[in-house]
Amino acid sequence: MRILEAKGITKSFGGLTAVNNVDFHIDEGEIVSLIGPNGAGKTTFFNLITGIYEPTKGEVYFLGEKLKKSKPYEITKLGIGRTFQNIRLFSSMTVLENVMTGQYCRTSTNLFGAMIKTPRAAKEEKAVKEKALEILDFLDLTNVKDEIAVSLPYGHQRRVEIARALATEPKLLLLDEPAAGMNTGEKVEMTELIKKIRDKGYTILVIEHDMKLVMGISDRIVVLDYGNKIAEGLPEEIQRNEKVIAAYLGKGGAESC
């Protein structure tokens, strides 16, 4: 089943084209990595999918339905969860509370009901907490659930952000540089964690610069350079692709497109 498809998607900012006429798809159960040099348009592509930006041209389809002018929270409710290149945790909240926030897009209690704690609100709050605890257990974070999230080591903060994204109950999980800033041991753990999440039944799209991690997790790899898609294929095909090698050596640029 095709989870996501982008057709001729383009995003321009004034005279700068950050993403140029890109076709892309991801099927259920896949791990697809989106790679490219800094400034290639990878995060812009994520932002187009998640409603932060609107395409200048082209269309995005999710589960066969065209994504219209939806707000990011509406995209989340549809079933697209994400993390960010720079970790964005709620600084005054515990690990558990941070993860619980991800579940609230699946609740129906309004503000008034939450304030007066109606029976429905109490029931939903209990379900939210149970779901969050289940995810924390899955990601081996139960022992730090009551810690302030931003006080944790960097690698654990990454896991908390992934846990919060999983709490939105996504059909597609977007991970923006999940191994950024990690040491070698943490990167190995992140590799295994991403595989574990996929084995749980999630479809995953990853932006990542660490090629060892990318080659270790990916079913397919899509390569952007200066906003253009210059290659797509299996990991072993991408490793041998001359355009990709040139782009990463810094001497391909526009000529390699």
Tab-separated table of C-alpha atoms in Angstrom:
chain	number	residue	atom	x	y	z
A	1	MET	CA	0.000	0.000	0.000
A	2	ARG	CA	1.315	3.468	-0.911
A	3	ILE	CA	1.392	5.646	2.197
A	4	LEU	CA	2.672	8.904	0.736
A	5	GLU	CA	3.205	10.202	-2.780
A	6	ALA	CA	4.525	13.563	-3.943
A	7	LYS	CA	4.063	14.529	-7.588
A	8	GLY	CA	6.194	17.305	-9.046
A	9	ILE	CA	6.454	19.047	-5.706
A	10	THR	CA	8.214	22.424	-5.792
A	11	LYS	CA	8.840	25.060	-3.140
A	12	SER	CA	10.257	28.477	-3.956
A	13	PHE	CA	11.118	31.292	-1.583
A	14	GLY	CA	11.292	34.388	-3.754
A	15	GLY	CA	14.027	33.671	-6.291
A	16	LEU	CA	15.309	30.587	-4.442
A	17	THR	CA	13.910	27.168	-5.299
A	18	ALA	CA	14.474	24.917	-2.284
A	19	VAL	CA	12.678	21.862	-3.716
A	20	ASN	CA	12.388	21.507	-7.476
A	21	ASN	CA	9.841	19.254	-9.215
A	22	VAL	CA	10.441	16.254	-6.954
A	23	ASP	CA	8.539	12.982	-7.372
A	24	PHE	CA	8.600	10.761	-4.300
A	25	HIS	CA	6.744	7.856	-2.735
A	26	ILE	CA	6.923	5.599	0.289
A	27	ASP	CA	5.082	2.312	0.709
A	28	GLU	CA	3.706	0.736	3.869
A	29	GLY	CA	6.373	-0.863	6.056
A	30	GLU	CA	9.342	0.780	4.338
A	31	ILE	CA	12.215	2.732	5.802
A	32	VAL	CA	13.187	5.330	3.210
A	33	SER	CA	16.077	7.716	3.808
A	34	LEU	CA	16.222	11.190	2.278
A	35	ILE	CA	19.834	12.298	2.009
A	36	GLY	CA	21.883	15.084	0.472
A	37	PRO	CA	24.389	17.815	1.340
A	38	ASN	CA	23.477	20.681	3.629
A	39	GLY	CA	21.016	22.980	1.859
A	40	ALA	CA	19.771	20.229	-0.442
A	41	GLY	CA	16.121	20.827	0.523
A	42	LYS	CA	15.564	17.842	2.811
A	43	THR	CA	13.966	19.630	5.769
A	44	THR	CA	11.971	21.838	3.408
A	45	PHE	CA	10.564	18.634	1.913
A	46	PHE	CA	9.585	17.446	5.419
A	47	ASN	CA	7.944	20.807	6.079
A	48	LEU	CA	5.914	20.507	2.874
A	49	ILE	CA	4.626	17.106	3.946
A	50	THR	CA	3.717	18.241	7.455
A	51	GLY	CA	1.876	21.452	6.557
A	52	ILE	CA	4.467	23.967	7.719
A	53	TYR	CA	4.890	25.074	4.104
A	54	GLU	CA	2.539	24.895	1.139
A	55	PRO	CA	3.967	23.696	-2.184
A	56	THR	CA	4.493	26.338	-4.847
A	57	LYS	CA	3.657	23.639	-7.375
A	58	GLY	CA	2.780	19.955	-7.266
A	59	GLU	CA	0.629	17.767	-5.061
A	60	VAL	CA	1.102	15.544	-2.023
A	61	TYR	CA	-1.126	12.515	-1.439
A	62	PHE	CA	-1.439	10.687	1.874
A	63	LEU	CA	-3.212	7.328	1.926
A	64	GLY	CA	-4.520	8.125	-1.534
A	65	GLU	CA	-6.083	11.458	-0.533
A	66	LYS	CA	-4.746	14.809	-1.654
A	67	LEU	CA	-3.336	16.901	1.176
A	68	LYS	CA	-4.988	20.283	0.844
A	69	LYS	CA	-4.170	23.451	2.753
A	70	SER	CA	-4.000	21.726	6.127
A	71	LYS	CA	-2.473	23.059	9.326
A	72	PRO	CA	0.327	21.037	10.945
A	73	TYR	CA	-1.988	19.823	13.725
A	74	GLU	CA	-4.471	18.634	11.098
A	75	ILE	CA	-1.697	16.725	9.310
A	76	THR	CA	-0.789	15.120	12.629
A	77	LYS	CA	-4.387	13.988	13.155
A	78	LEU	CA	-4.386	12.467	9.675
A	79	GLY	CA	-1.509	10.242	10.746
A	80	ILE	CA	1.844	11.904	9.998
A	81	GLY	CA	4.096	12.288	13.047
A	82	ARG	CA	7.533	13.870	13.100
A	83	THR	CA	10.583	14.819	15.089
A	84	PHE	CA	12.781	17.854	14.478
A	85	GLN	CA	16.410	18.443	13.612
A	86	ASN	CA	16.749	20.502	16.789
A	87	ILE	CA	15.065	18.730	19.702
A	88	ARG	CA	11.842	20.474	20.757
A	89	LEU	CA	10.784	19.135	24.136
A	90	PHE	CA	8.651	21.007	26.668
A	91	SER	CA	11.311	22.181	29.081
A	92	SER	CA	9.227	22.197	32.268
A	93	MET	CA	7.556	18.808	31.700
A	94	THR	CA	8.588	15.330	32.710
A	95	VAL	CA	9.316	12.611	30.171
A	96	LEU	CA	5.859	11.121	30.733
A	97	GLU	CA	4.110	14.485	30.371
A	98	ASN	CA	5.983	15.239	27.137
A	99	VAL	CA	4.894	11.934	25.625
A	100	MET	CA	1.312	12.388	26.821
A	101	THR	CA	1.065	15.629	24.840
A	102	GLY	CA	1.381	13.594	21.660
A	103	GLN	CA	-1.785	11.661	22.503
A	104	TYR	CA	-4.045	14.678	22.903
A	105	CYS	CA	-4.650	14.887	19.145
A	106	ARG	CA	-6.579	11.610	19.602
A	107	THR	CA	-8.860	12.886	22.359
A	108	SER	CA	-12.228	14.625	22.045
A	109	THR	CA	-12.607	16.422	25.387
A	110	ASN	CA	-12.881	20.200	24.967
A	111	LEU	CA	-11.257	22.812	27.188
A	112	PHE	CA	-14.322	23.210	29.396
A	113	GLY	CA	-14.599	19.456	29.935
A	114	ALA	CA	-10.936	19.260	30.862
A	115	MET	CA	-11.244	22.147	33.319
A	116	ILE	CA	-14.171	20.681	35.228
A	117	LYS	CA	-12.847	17.117	34.830
A	118	THR	CA	-15.929	15.462	33.394
A	119	PRO	CA	-16.132	11.655	33.514
A	120	ARG	CA	-15.263	11.519	29.815
A	121	ALA	CA	-12.258	13.780	30.377
A	122	ALA	CA	-11.075	11.583	33.249
A	123	LYS	CA	-11.481	8.450	31.132
A	124	GLU	CA	-9.539	9.960	28.242
A	125	GLU	CA	-6.793	11.228	30.526
A	126	LYS	CA	-6.353	7.728	31.937
A	127	ALA	CA	-6.164	6.279	28.419
A	128	VAL	CA	-3.629	8.937	27.376
A	129	LYS	CA	-1.388	8.090	30.319
A	130	GLU	CA	-1.644	4.345	29.685
A	131	LYS	CA	-0.703	4.812	26.024
A	132	ALA	CA	2.240	7.032	26.946
A	133	LEU	CA	3.499	4.493	29.482
A	134	GLU	CA	3.211	1.741	26.875
A	135	ILE	CA	5.360	3.724	24.449
A	136	LEU	CA	7.918	4.571	27.127
A	137	ASP	CA	8.231	0.880	27.919
A	138	PHE	CA	8.685	0.085	24.216
A	139	LEU	CA	11.506	2.645	23.945
A	140	ASP	CA	13.148	1.648	27.246
A	141	LEU	CA	12.374	4.968	28.938
A	142	THR	CA	10.171	3.804	31.809
A	143	ASN	CA	12.917	4.273	34.390
A	144	VAL	CA	13.173	8.010	33.574
A	145	LYS	CA	9.461	8.753	33.113
A	146	ASP	CA	9.322	11.153	36.069
A	147	GLU	CA	12.517	13.029	35.172
A	148	ILE	CA	12.380	16.486	33.586
A	149	ALA	CA	12.881	15.630	29.918
A	150	VAL	CA	15.467	18.315	29.090
A	151	SER	CA	17.645	17.204	32.027
A	152	LEU	CA	18.305	13.843	30.382
A	153	PRO	CA	21.394	12.992	28.313
A	154	TYR	CA	21.131	13.994	24.670
A	155	GLY	CA	20.501	10.483	23.364
A	156	HIS	CA	17.632	9.988	25.798
A	157	GLN	CA	16.099	13.323	24.793
A	158	ARG	CA	16.054	12.083	21.190
A	159	ARG	CA	14.201	8.983	22.324
A	160	VAL	CA	11.672	11.080	24.224
A	161	GLU	CA	10.967	13.145	21.115
A	162	ILE	CA	10.489	9.957	19.084
A	163	ALA	CA	8.203	8.623	21.831
A	164	ARG	CA	6.078	11.777	21.642
A	165	ALA	CA	5.822	11.399	17.856
A	166	LEU	CA	4.749	7.765	18.273
A	167	ALA	CA	2.110	8.888	20.770
A	168	THR	CA	0.305	10.701	17.944
A	169	GLU	CA	-0.361	7.217	16.488
A	170	PRO	CA	1.218	7.948	13.109
A	171	LYS	CA	0.816	5.875	9.984
A	172	LEU	CA	3.967	7.610	8.727
A	173	LEU	CA	6.796	8.627	11.056
A	174	LEU	CA	9.231	11.334	9.908
A	175	LEU	CA	12.591	11.453	11.685
A	176	ASP	CA	14.681	14.564	11.004
A	177	GLU	CA	18.354	13.747	11.679
A	178	PRO	CA	17.712	11.389	14.602
A	179	ALA	CA	21.425	10.678	15.085
A	180	ALA	CA	22.622	14.294	14.922
A	181	GLY	CA	25.071	15.096	17.711
A	182	MET	CA	25.359	11.490	18.882
A	183	ASN	CA	28.532	9.568	19.574
A	184	THR	CA	29.315	6.255	17.889
A	185	GLY	CA	27.662	4.122	20.557
A	186	GLU	CA	24.500	6.227	20.549
A	187	LYS	CA	24.314	5.986	16.753
A	188	VAL	CA	24.443	2.196	16.951
A	189	GLU	CA	21.601	2.274	19.479
A	190	MET	CA	19.600	4.638	17.240
A	191	THR	CA	20.071	2.299	14.282
A	192	GLU	CA	18.630	-0.594	16.280
A	193	LEU	CA	15.823	1.594	17.636
A	194	ILE	CA	14.667	2.658	14.166
A	195	LYS	CA	14.638	-0.968	13.036
A	196	LYS	CA	12.682	-1.899	16.152
A	197	ILE	CA	10.076	0.776	15.418
A	198	ARG	CA	9.688	-0.437	11.830
A	199	ASP	CA	9.319	-4.028	13.062
A	200	LYS	CA	6.447	-2.789	15.230
A	201	GLY	CA	4.599	-1.930	12.014
A	202	TYR	CA	5.504	1.703	11.367
A	203	THR	CA	6.459	3.253	8.034
A	204	ILE	CA	9.436	5.589	8.436
A	205	LEU	CA	10.971	8.419	6.418
A	206	VAL	CA	14.384	9.551	7.670
A	207	ILE	CA	16.626	12.525	6.994
A	208	GLU	CA	20.147	11.667	8.071
A	209	HIS	CA	23.770	12.595	7.288
A	210	ASP	CA	25.405	9.581	8.915
A	211	MET	CA	25.871	7.234	5.967
A	212	LYS	CA	26.630	4.195	8.102
A	213	LEU	CA	23.264	4.553	9.799
A	214	VAL	CA	21.504	5.248	6.491
A	215	MET	CA	22.994	2.185	4.823
A	216	GLY	CA	22.140	0.073	7.848
A	217	ILE	CA	18.425	0.880	8.019
A	218	SER	CA	17.190	1.841	4.553
A	219	ASP	CA	15.058	-0.141	2.147
A	220	ARG	CA	15.440	2.693	-0.366
A	221	ILE	CA	17.348	5.962	-0.494
A	222	VAL	CA	16.352	9.195	-2.241
A	223	VAL	CA	19.051	11.812	-2.830
A	224	LEU	CA	18.501	15.567	-3.161
A	225	ASP	CA	21.056	18.133	-4.297
A	226	TYR	CA	20.204	21.817	-4.665
A	227	GLY	CA	16.527	20.890	-4.405
A	228	ASN	CA	16.667	18.376	-7.262
A	229	LYS	CA	16.261	14.625	-6.955
A	230	ILE	CA	19.485	13.259	-8.434
A	231	ALA	CA	19.163	9.582	-7.480
A	232	GLU	CA	16.887	6.948	-6.004
A	233	GLY	CA	17.539	3.287	-5.348
A	234	LEU	CA	18.715	0.527	-3.054
A	235	PRO	CA	21.543	1.342	-0.619
A	236	GLU	CA	24.134	-0.530	-2.677
A	237	GLU	CA	23.036	1.322	-5.824
A	238	ILE	CA	23.313	4.705	-4.133
A	239	GLN	CA	26.806	3.888	-2.851
A	240	ARG	CA	27.998	3.401	-6.450
A	241	ASN	CA	26.096	6.320	-7.990
A	242	GLU	CA	28.534	8.838	-9.483
A	243	LYS	CA	26.172	11.796	-9.086
A	244	VAL	CA	25.762	11.037	-5.394
A	245	ILE	CA	29.499	10.615	-4.874
A	246	ALA	CA	30.144	13.914	-6.646
A	247	ALA	CA	27.500	15.781	-4.626
A	248	TYR	CA	28.899	14.544	-1.335
A	249	LEU	CA	32.442	15.408	-2.389
A	250	GLY	CA	31.226	18.946	-3.011
A	251	LYS	CA	32.183	19.012	-6.674
A	252	GLY	CA	28.972	17.813	-8.297
A	253	GLY	CA	26.467	20.487	-7.395
A	254	ALA	CA	24.245	21.587	-10.212
A	255	GLU	CA	26.439	19.920	-12.827
A	256	SER	CA	25.612	16.478	-11.401
A	257	CYS	CA	21.830	16.962	-11.682
